[in-house]
PDB file of C-alpha atoms in Angstrom:
ATOM      1  CA  UNK A   1      41.718 110.262 190.944  1.00  0.00           C
ATOM      2  CA  UNK A   2      43.573 108.415 188.233  1.00  0.00           C
ATOM      3  CA  UNK A   3      46.385 110.047 186.297  1.00  0.00           C
ATOM      4  CA  UNK A   4      45.518 111.098 182.761  1.00  0.00           C
ATOM      5  CA  UNK A   5      48.737 109.423 181.632  1.00  0.00           C
ATOM      6  CA  UNK A   6      47.951 105.980 182.946  1.00  0.00           C
ATOM      7  CA  UNK A   7      48.704 103.230 180.423  1.00  0.00           C
ATOM      8  CA  UNK A   8      46.263 100.746 181.883  1.00  0.00           C
ATOM      9  CA  UNK A   9      42.676 100.793 183.035  1.00  0.00           C
ATOM     10  CA  UNK A  10      42.186 102.121 186.543  1.00  0.00           C
ATOM     11  CA  UNK A  11      39.671 101.026 189.121  1.00  0.00           C
ATOM     12  CA  UNK A  12      39.251 104.585 190.398  1.00  0.00           C
ATOM     13  CA  UNK A  13      36.442 106.871 189.375  1.00  0.00           C
ATOM     14  CA  UNK A  14      38.388 108.639 186.608  1.00  0.00           C
ATOM     15  CA  UNK A  15      40.144 106.826 183.788  1.00  0.00           C
ATOM     16  CA  UNK A  16      42.301 108.371 181.092  1.00  0.00           C
ATOM     17  CA  UNK A  17      41.404 108.132 177.432  1.00  0.00           C
ATOM     18  CA  UNK A  18      44.811 109.251 176.168  1.00  0.00           C
ATOM     19  CA  UNK A  19      47.032 106.286 176.419  1.00  0.00           C
ATOM     20  CA  UNK A  20      49.746 104.045 175.064  1.00  0.00           C
ATOM     21  CA  UNK A  21      52.769 105.906 176.234  1.00  0.00           C
ATOM     22  CA  UNK A  22      55.829 103.619 176.259  1.00  0.00           C
ATOM     23  CA  UNK A  23      58.263 105.918 178.124  1.00  0.00           C
ATOM     24  CA  UNK A  24      61.573 104.512 176.908  1.00  0.00           C
ATOM     25  CA  UNK A  25      60.737 102.623 173.753  1.00  0.00           C
ATOM     26  CA  UNK A  26      59.400 103.356 170.349  1.00  0.00           C
ATOM     27  CA  UNK A  27      60.100 102.860 166.711  1.00  0.00           C
ATOM     28  CA  UNK A  28      59.298 105.926 164.658  1.00  0.00           C
ATOM     29  CA  UNK A  29      58.593 104.968 161.076  1.00  0.00           C
ATOM     30  CA  UNK A  30      57.555 108.006 159.047  1.00  0.00           C
ATOM     31  CA  UNK A  31      57.036 107.528 155.346  1.00  0.00           C
ATOM     32  CA  UNK A  32      60.155 108.873 153.656  1.00  0.00           C
ATOM     33  CA  UNK A  33      61.574 109.994 156.992  1.00  0.00           C
ATOM     34  CA  UNK A  34      64.398 108.929 159.235  1.00  0.00           C
ATOM     35  CA  UNK A  35      63.837 106.207 161.820  1.00  0.00           C
ATOM     36  CA  UNK A  36      64.679 106.060 165.473  1.00  0.00           C
ATOM     37  CA  UNK A  37      64.373 102.930 167.541  1.00  0.00           C
ATOM     38  CA  UNK A  38      64.684 102.130 171.216  1.00  0.00           C
ATOM     39  CA  UNK A  39      63.332  99.263 173.293  1.00  0.00           C
ATOM     40  CA  UNK A  40      61.892  99.282 176.780  1.00  0.00           C
ATOM     41  CA  UNK A  41      62.386  96.561 179.373  1.00  0.00           C
ATOM     42  CA  UNK A  42      59.341  94.662 178.038  1.00  0.00           C
ATOM     43  CA  UNK A  43      60.586  94.770 174.435  1.00  0.00           C
ATOM     44  CA  UNK A  44      57.365  96.512 173.450  1.00  0.00           C
ATOM     45  CA  UNK A  45      57.468  98.797 170.456  1.00  0.00           C
ATOM     46  CA  UNK A  46      55.301 101.786 169.694  1.00  0.00           C
ATOM     47  CA  UNK A  47      55.257 102.740 166.057  1.00  0.00           C
ATOM     48  CA  UNK A  48      53.936 105.867 164.402  1.00  0.00           C
ATOM     49  CA  UNK A  49      53.197 105.815 160.703  1.00  0.00           C
ATOM     50  CA  UNK A  50      52.900 109.456 159.745  1.00  0.00           C
ATOM     51  CA  UNK A  51      51.576 110.863 156.505  1.00  0.00           C
ATOM     52  CA  UNK A  52      52.903 114.166 155.208  1.00  0.00           C
ATOM     53  CA  UNK A  53      49.552 115.608 154.114  1.00  0.00           C
ATOM     54  CA  UNK A  54      46.154 115.512 155.781  1.00  0.00           C
ATOM     55  CA  UNK A  55      44.259 113.873 152.939  1.00  0.00           C
ATOM     56  CA  UNK A  56      42.831 110.474 152.169  1.00  0.00           C
ATOM     57  CA  UNK A  57      45.528 109.469 149.685  1.00  0.00           C
ATOM     58  CA  UNK A  58      48.353 109.807 152.180  1.00  0.00           C
ATOM     59  CA  UNK A  59      46.352 108.106 154.927  1.00  0.00           C
ATOM     60  CA  UNK A  60      45.776 105.263 152.468  1.00  0.00           C
ATOM     61  CA  UNK A  61      49.520 105.085 151.899  1.00  0.00           C
ATOM     62  CA  UNK A  62      50.107 104.985 155.656  1.00  0.00           C
ATOM     63  CA  UNK A  63      47.505 102.222 156.061  1.00  0.00           C
ATOM     64  CA  UNK A  64      49.101 100.081 153.317  1.00  0.00           C
ATOM     65  CA  UNK A  65      52.560 100.724 154.746  1.00  0.00           C
ATOM     66  CA  UNK A  66      51.466  99.603 158.231  1.00  0.00           C
ATOM     67  CA  UNK A  67      49.941  96.354 156.963  1.00  0.00           C
ATOM     68  CA  UNK A  68      52.846  95.503 154.618  1.00  0.00           C
ATOM     69  CA  UNK A  69      55.566  96.302 157.144  1.00  0.00           C
ATOM     70  CA  UNK A  70      54.216  94.908 160.405  1.00  0.00           C
ATOM     71  CA  UNK A  71      51.547  92.269 159.750  1.00  0.00           C
ATOM     72  CA  UNK A  72      52.491  88.666 159.045  1.00  0.00           C
ATOM     73  CA  UNK A  73      50.536  85.445 158.566  1.00  0.00           C
ATOM     74  CA  UNK A  74      49.328  83.762 161.732  1.00  0.00           C
ATOM     75  CA  UNK A  75      49.121  86.976 163.771  1.00  0.00           C
ATOM     76  CA  UNK A  76      46.351  88.132 166.074  1.00  0.00           C
ATOM     77  CA  UNK A  77      45.718  91.788 165.141  1.00  0.00           C
ATOM     78  CA  UNK A  78      44.017  94.538 167.125  1.00  0.00           C
ATOM     79  CA  UNK A  79      41.839  96.417 164.656  1.00  0.00           C
ATOM     80  CA  UNK A  80      41.636 100.142 165.334  1.00  0.00           C
ATOM     81  CA  UNK A  81      38.856 102.656 164.757  1.00  0.00           C
ATOM     82  CA  UNK A  82      38.846 105.626 162.422  1.00  0.00           C
ATOM     83  CA  UNK A  83      39.520 106.553 158.814  1.00  0.00           C
ATOM     84  CA  UNK A  84      43.039 105.175 158.432  1.00  0.00           C
ATOM     85  CA  UNK A  85      42.195 102.036 160.442  1.00  0.00           C
ATOM     86  CA  UNK A  86      39.256 101.363 158.139  1.00  0.00           C
ATOM     87  CA  UNK A  87      41.582 101.613 155.139  1.00  0.00           C
ATOM     88  CA  UNK A  88      44.057  99.224 156.769  1.00  0.00           C
ATOM     89  CA  UNK A  89      41.263  96.722 157.529  1.00  0.00           C
ATOM     90  CA  UNK A  90      40.047  96.822 153.937  1.00  0.00           C
ATOM     91  CA  UNK A  91      43.586  96.318 152.649  1.00  0.00           C
ATOM     92  CA  UNK A  92      44.150  93.387 155.050  1.00  0.00           C
ATOM     93  CA  UNK A  93      40.997  91.776 153.661  1.00  0.00           C
ATOM     94  CA  UNK A  94      42.295  92.113 150.101  1.00  0.00           C
ATOM     95  CA  UNK A  95      45.649  90.638 151.132  1.00  0.00           C
ATOM     96  CA  UNK A  96      43.872  87.691 152.754  1.00  0.00           C
ATOM     97  CA  UNK A  97      41.779  87.037 149.645  1.00  0.00           C
ATOM     98  CA  UNK A  98      44.883  87.245 147.473  1.00  0.00           C
ATOM     99  CA  UNK A  99      46.750  84.742 149.683  1.00  0.00           C
ATOM    100  CA  UNK A 100      49.459  87.218 150.683  1.00  0.00           C
ATOM    101  CA  UNK A 101      48.301  86.843 154.311  1.00  0.00           C
ATOM    102  CA  UNK A 102      46.919  83.705 155.954  1.00  0.00           C
ATOM    103  CA  UNK A 103      45.477  82.673 159.319  1.00  0.00           C
ATOM    104  CA  UNK A 104      44.939  86.246 160.514  1.00  0.00           C
ATOM    105  CA  UNK A 105      42.541  86.824 163.416  1.00  0.00           C
ATOM    106  CA  UNK A 106      41.275  90.308 164.185  1.00  0.00           C
ATOM    107  CA  UNK A 107      40.290  91.702 167.575  1.00  0.00           C
ATOM    108  CA  UNK A 108      38.109  94.782 166.990  1.00  0.00           C
ATOM    109  CA  UNK A 109      38.338  97.927 169.119  1.00  0.00           C
ATOM    110  CA  UNK A 110      34.817  99.027 168.242  1.00  0.00           C
ATOM    111  CA  UNK A 111      31.552  98.021 166.593  1.00  0.00           C
ATOM    112  CA  UNK A 112      32.669  99.976 163.532  1.00  0.00           C
ATOM    113  CA  UNK A 113      35.949  98.122 163.136  1.00  0.00           C
ATOM    114  CA  UNK A 114      34.177  94.776 163.682  1.00  0.00           C
ATOM    115  CA  UNK A 115      31.692  95.629 160.920  1.00  0.00           C
ATOM    116  CA  UNK A 116      34.482  96.744 158.581  1.00  0.00           C
ATOM    117  CA  UNK A 117      36.453  93.541 159.265  1.00  0.00           C
ATOM    118  CA  UNK A 118      33.398  91.333 158.674  1.00  0.00           C
ATOM    119  CA  UNK A 119      32.832  92.987 155.293  1.00  0.00           C
ATOM    120  CA  UNK A 120      36.536  92.493 154.476  1.00  0.00           C
ATOM    121  CA  UNK A 121      36.355  88.793 155.348  1.00  0.00           C
ATOM    122  CA  UNK A 122      38.697  88.936 158.359  1.00  0.00           C
ATOM    123  CA  UNK A 123      37.964  86.294 161.040  1.00  0.00           C
ATOM    124  CA  UNK A 124      37.233  87.895 164.405  1.00  0.00           C
ATOM    125  CA  UNK A 125      37.632  87.152 168.099  1.00  0.00           C
ATOM    126  CA  UNK A 126      36.254  89.368 170.845  1.00  0.00           C
ATOM    127  CA  UNK A 127      38.675  90.882 173.333  1.00  0.00           C
ATOM    128  CA  UNK A 128      39.056  89.251 176.730  1.00  0.00           C
ATOM    129  CA  UNK A 129      41.430  90.116 179.569  1.00  0.00           C
ATOM    130  CA  UNK A 130      43.605  87.118 178.677  1.00  0.00           C
ATOM    131  CA  UNK A 131      43.764  87.968 174.962  1.00  0.00           C
ATOM    132  CA  UNK A 132      47.208  87.748 173.357  1.00  0.00           C
ATOM    133  CA  UNK A 133      47.516  90.309 170.596  1.00  0.00           C
ATOM    134  CA  UNK A 134      50.620  90.341 168.418  1.00  0.00           C
ATOM    135  CA  UNK A 135      50.132  93.735 166.816  1.00  0.00           C
ATOM    136  CA  UNK A 136      47.534  96.511 166.824  1.00  0.00           C
ATOM    137  CA  UNK A 137      46.963  99.613 164.757  1.00  0.00           C
ATOM    138  CA  UNK A 138      44.711 102.582 165.389  1.00  0.00           C
ATOM    139  CA  UNK A 139      43.985 106.200 164.567  1.00  0.00           C
ATOM    140  CA  UNK A 140      44.995 108.758 167.196  1.00  0.00           C
ATOM    141  CA  UNK A 141      43.495 112.191 167.709  1.00  0.00           C
ATOM    142  CA  UNK A 142      46.893 113.685 168.376  1.00  0.00           C
ATOM    143  CA  UNK A 143      50.404 112.553 169.384  1.00  0.00           C
ATOM    144  CA  UNK A 144      52.919 114.653 171.269  1.00  0.00           C
ATOM    145  CA  UNK A 145      56.132 115.103 169.323  1.00  0.00           C
ATOM    146  CA  UNK A 146      59.122 113.512 171.007  1.00  0.00           C
ATOM    147  CA  UNK A 147      57.307 111.698 173.839  1.00  0.00           C
ATOM    148  CA  UNK A 148      54.727 109.864 171.623  1.00  0.00           C
ATOM    149  CA  UNK A 149      52.074 110.302 174.308  1.00  0.00           C
ATOM    150  CA  UNK A 150      48.787 109.884 172.439  1.00  0.00           C
ATOM    151  CA  UNK A 151      45.271 111.204 172.867  1.00  0.00           C
ATOM    152  CA  UNK A 152      42.329 109.049 171.810  1.00  0.00           C
ATOM    153  CA  UNK A 153      38.623 109.423 172.449  1.00  0.00           C
ATOM    154  CA  UNK A 154      37.865 112.865 170.983  1.00  0.00           C
ATOM    155  CA  UNK A 155      35.625 111.509 168.265  1.00  0.00           C
ATOM    156  CA  UNK A 156      31.891 111.109 168.783  1.00  0.00           C
ATOM    157  CA  UNK A 157      31.004 107.551 169.803  1.00  0.00           C
ATOM    158  CA  UNK A 158      28.706 105.584 167.524  1.00  0.00           C
ATOM    159  CA  UNK A 159      26.189 103.065 168.845  1.00  0.00           C
ATOM    160  CA  UNK A 160      27.800 100.513 171.165  1.00  0.00           C
ATOM    161  CA  UNK A 161      31.371 101.780 170.789  1.00  0.00           C
ATOM    162  CA  UNK A 162      33.515 101.536 173.922  1.00  0.00           C
ATOM    163  CA  UNK A 163      36.620 103.636 174.507  1.00  0.00           C
ATOM    164  CA  UNK A 164      37.579 101.271 177.330  1.00  0.00           C
ATOM    165  CA  UNK A 165      37.516  98.380 174.842  1.00  0.00           C
ATOM    166  CA  UNK A 166      39.670 100.373 172.415  1.00  0.00           C
ATOM    167  CA  UNK A 167      42.135 101.191 175.182  1.00  0.00           C
ATOM    168  CA  UNK A 168      42.235  97.601 176.430  1.00  0.00           C
ATOM    169  CA  UNK A 169      42.927  96.119 172.983  1.00  0.00           C
ATOM    170  CA  UNK A 170      45.751  98.598 172.321  1.00  0.00           C
ATOM    171  CA  UNK A 171      47.320  98.059 175.731  1.00  0.00           C
ATOM    172  CA  UNK A 172      47.234  94.268 175.257  1.00  0.00           C
ATOM    173  CA  UNK A 173      49.169  94.415 171.986  1.00  0.00           C
ATOM    174  CA  UNK A 174      52.854  93.457 171.909  1.00  0.00           C
ATOM    175  CA  UNK A 175      53.435  96.090 169.232  1.00  0.00           C
ATOM    176  CA  UNK A 176      51.351  99.098 168.267  1.00  0.00           C
ATOM    177  CA  UNK A 177      51.137 101.511 165.335  1.00  0.00           C
ATOM    178  CA  UNK A 178      49.269 104.808 165.077  1.00  0.00           C
ATOM    179  CA  UNK A 179      48.437 106.168 161.635  1.00  0.00           C
ATOM    180  CA  UNK A 180      48.189 109.949 161.731  1.00  0.00           C
ATOM    181  CA  UNK A 181      48.535 113.041 159.592  1.00  0.00           C
ATOM    182  CA  UNK A 182      51.317 115.589 159.848  1.00  0.00           C
ATOM    183  CA  UNK A 183      49.101 118.033 161.726  1.00  0.00           C
ATOM    184  CA  UNK A 184      48.356 115.450 164.408  1.00  0.00           C
ATOM    185  CA  UNK A 185      52.018 115.072 165.399  1.00  0.00           C
ATOM    186  CA  UNK A 186      53.268 118.146 167.229  1.00  0.00           C
ATOM    187  CA  UNK A 187      54.332 119.727 170.510  1.00  0.00           C
ATOM    188  CA  UNK A 188      52.326 122.224 172.523  1.00  0.00           C
ATOM    189  CA  UNK A 189      49.082 120.305 172.205  1.00  0.00           C
ATOM    190  CA  UNK A 190      45.763 122.115 172.380  1.00  0.00           C
ATOM    191  CA  UNK A 191      42.100 121.241 172.264  1.00  0.00           C
ATOM    192  CA  UNK A 192      40.232 118.756 174.431  1.00  0.00           C
ATOM    193  CA  UNK A 193      41.538 115.928 176.577  1.00  0.00           C
ATOM    194  CA  UNK A 194      38.728 113.418 177.246  1.00  0.00           C
ATOM    195  CA  UNK A 195      38.447 111.747 180.653  1.00  0.00           C
ATOM    196  CA  UNK A 196      36.185 108.841 181.508  1.00  0.00           C
ATOM    197  CA  UNK A 197      34.336 109.077 184.869  1.00  0.00           C
ATOM    198  CA  UNK A 198      31.622 107.219 186.734  1.00  0.00           C
ATOM    199  CA  UNK A 199      28.288 108.817 185.831  1.00  0.00           C
ATOM    200  CA  UNK A 200      26.857 108.719 189.375  1.00  0.00           C
ATOM    201  CA  UNK A 201      29.364 111.218 190.797  1.00  0.00           C
ATOM    202  CA  UNK A 202      30.482 112.960 187.608  1.00  0.00           C
ATOM    203  CA  UNK A 203      29.786 116.487 188.895  1.00  0.00           C
ATOM    204  CA  UNK A 204      31.943 116.066 191.978  1.00  0.00           C
ATOM    205  CA  UNK A 205      34.826 114.818 189.818  1.00  0.00           C
ATOM    206  CA  UNK A 206      34.275 117.604 187.285  1.00  0.00           C
ATOM    207  CA  UNK A 207      34.486 120.210 190.042  1.00  0.00           C
ATOM    208  CA  UNK A 208      37.765 118.754 191.322  1.00  0.00           C
ATOM    209  CA  UNK A 209      39.256 118.765 187.814  1.00  0.00           C
ATOM    210  CA  UNK A 210      38.015 122.305 187.259  1.00  0.00           C
ATOM    211  CA  UNK A 211      39.769 123.407 190.460  1.00  0.00           C
ATOM    212  CA  UNK A 212      43.022 121.800 189.306  1.00  0.00           C
ATOM    213  CA  UNK A 213      42.998 123.678 185.987  1.00  0.00           C
ATOM    214  CA  UNK A 214      41.265 126.872 187.068  1.00  0.00           C
ATOM    215  CA  UNK A 215      41.685 129.444 184.304  1.00  0.00           C
ATOM    216  CA  UNK A 216      43.475 127.010 181.985  1.00  0.00           C
ATOM    217  CA  UNK A 217      40.645 124.683 180.952  1.00  0.00           C
ATOM    218  CA  UNK A 218      36.870 124.285 180.941  1.00  0.00           C
ATOM    219  CA  UNK A 219      35.235 120.977 181.847  1.00  0.00           C
ATOM    220  CA  UNK A 220      32.223 119.941 179.771  1.00  0.00           C
ATOM    221  CA  UNK A 221      30.229 116.703 180.012  1.00  0.00           C
ATOM    222  CA  UNK A 222      29.863 115.247 176.521  1.00  0.00           C
ATOM    223  CA  UNK A 223      26.322 114.915 175.100  1.00  0.00           C
ATOM    224  CA  UNK A 224      25.122 111.855 173.187  1.00  0.00           C
ATOM    225  CA  UNK A 225      23.186 114.010 170.699  1.00  0.00           C
ATOM    226  CA  UNK A 226      22.481 117.670 170.185  1.00  0.00           C
ATOM    227  CA  UNK A 227      24.424 120.719 171.226  1.00  0.00           C
ATOM    228  CA  UNK A 228      27.120 120.510 173.887  1.00  0.00           C
ATOM    229  CA  UNK A 229      27.110 122.469 177.122  1.00  0.00           C
ATOM    230  CA  UNK A 230      28.917 122.090 180.476  1.00  0.00           C
ATOM    231  CA  UNK A 231      26.226 119.761 181.853  1.00  0.00           C
ATOM    232  CA  UNK A 232      26.001 117.515 178.800  1.00  0.00           C
ATOM    233  CA  UNK A 233      22.859 118.945 177.279  1.00  0.00           C
ATOM    234  CA  UNK A 234      19.488 117.211 177.399  1.00  0.00           C
ATOM    235  CA  UNK A 235      20.988 113.753 176.690  1.00  0.00           C
ATOM    236  CA  UNK A 236      24.437 113.318 178.278  1.00  0.00           C
ATOM    237  CA  UNK A 237      26.528 110.514 176.826  1.00  0.00           C
ATOM    238  CA  UNK A 238      26.599 107.364 178.955  1.00  0.00           C
ATOM    239  CA  UNK A 239      28.880 104.577 177.704  1.00  0.00           C
ATOM    240  CA  UNK A 240      27.817 100.951 177.808  1.00  0.00           C
ATOM    241  CA  UNK A 241      30.025 100.557 180.928  1.00  0.00           C
ATOM    242  CA  UNK A 242      28.101 103.365 182.651  1.00  0.00           C
ATOM    243  CA  UNK A 243      30.627 106.200 182.291  1.00  0.00           C
ATOM    244  CA  UNK A 244      30.344 109.824 181.286  1.00  0.00           C
ATOM    245  CA  UNK A 245      33.000 111.515 179.160  1.00  0.00           C
ATOM    246  CA  UNK A 246      34.336 114.816 180.482  1.00  0.00           C
ATOM    247  CA  UNK A 247      36.104 116.933 177.873  1.00  0.00           C
ATOM    248  CA  UNK A 248      38.835 119.145 179.334  1.00  0.00           C
ATOM    249  CA  UNK A 249      38.912 122.001 176.832  1.00  0.00           C
ATOM    250  CA  UNK A 250      42.215 123.819 177.191  1.00  0.00           C
ATOM    251  CA  UNK A 251      42.450 127.530 176.390  1.00  0.00           C
ATOM    252  CA  UNK A 252      46.233 127.466 175.961  1.00  0.00           C
ATOM    253  CA  UNK A 253      48.674 124.777 174.728  1.00  0.00           C
ATOM    254  CA  UNK A 254      49.694 121.955 177.056  1.00  0.00           C
ATOM    255  CA  UNK A 255      53.470 122.185 177.310  1.00  0.00           C
ATOM    256  CA  UNK A 256      54.054 118.520 178.176  1.00  0.00           C
ATOM    257  CA  UNK A 257      51.617 115.626 178.325  1.00  0.00           C
ATOM    258  CA  UNK A 258      54.219 113.505 180.140  1.00  0.00           C
ATOM    259  CA  UNK A 259      53.870 115.765 183.183  1.00  0.00           C
ATOM    260  CA  UNK A 260      50.145 116.268 182.755  1.00  0.00           C
ATOM    261  CA  UNK A 261      48.220 114.672 185.633  1.00  0.00           C
ATOM    262  CA  UNK A 262      44.871 115.031 187.317  1.00  0.00           C
ATOM    263  CA  UNK A 263      46.055 113.815 190.690  1.00  0.00           C
TER     264      UNK A 263
END
């Protein structure tokens, strides 16, 4: 079974949805806050743009800051999914129309970000395994303070959205920025950790995960519509790649996501 902290897609039956951990490199760029910077052996940089209040105005500030600081003409940009990413896409479109940015190509992480980019007038390419992406930005559900391990995939999927596609685009980027609120950046993480599994043998995998975290977490299969329950309700969610999403719902804080594994 694949580790929940894998930073690349796995061929095994369980694939993590919380990704993009660069163990020895990141650039922290909080608005009005001090910066720290270290590089890993691949010169990759993980950036976190953090707003101080959980409201739309500060997320808008974070989105503008990310575009102005990190995006340059001629870049191929991975376009994230979520509220702040939508704001950044709209702002990129305005910058393109104003001539401040030129020759930008976007690679969407979801149907939603592709639609937003099309409305903003951003030229698009679809992701392929050989895609070269200069920079990507995205929303994260939560980021662990200090380690910058991130969790994505908690939100309800819309239409033909693919968490694997989102993960692949972000992993392919040379540099990456997450735009989050203050409350999403903390230690002692709680809530659900989503795990992607093959739908044919999902129950066997769920039972193994349940045994690993007996008493510490419940394992529920995510429904596509309606009320959730451990079996996924009447209509369990099946992604376009044929996976189910298992939500590991923790009853107590996770002390360290770096050491958090399912195998």
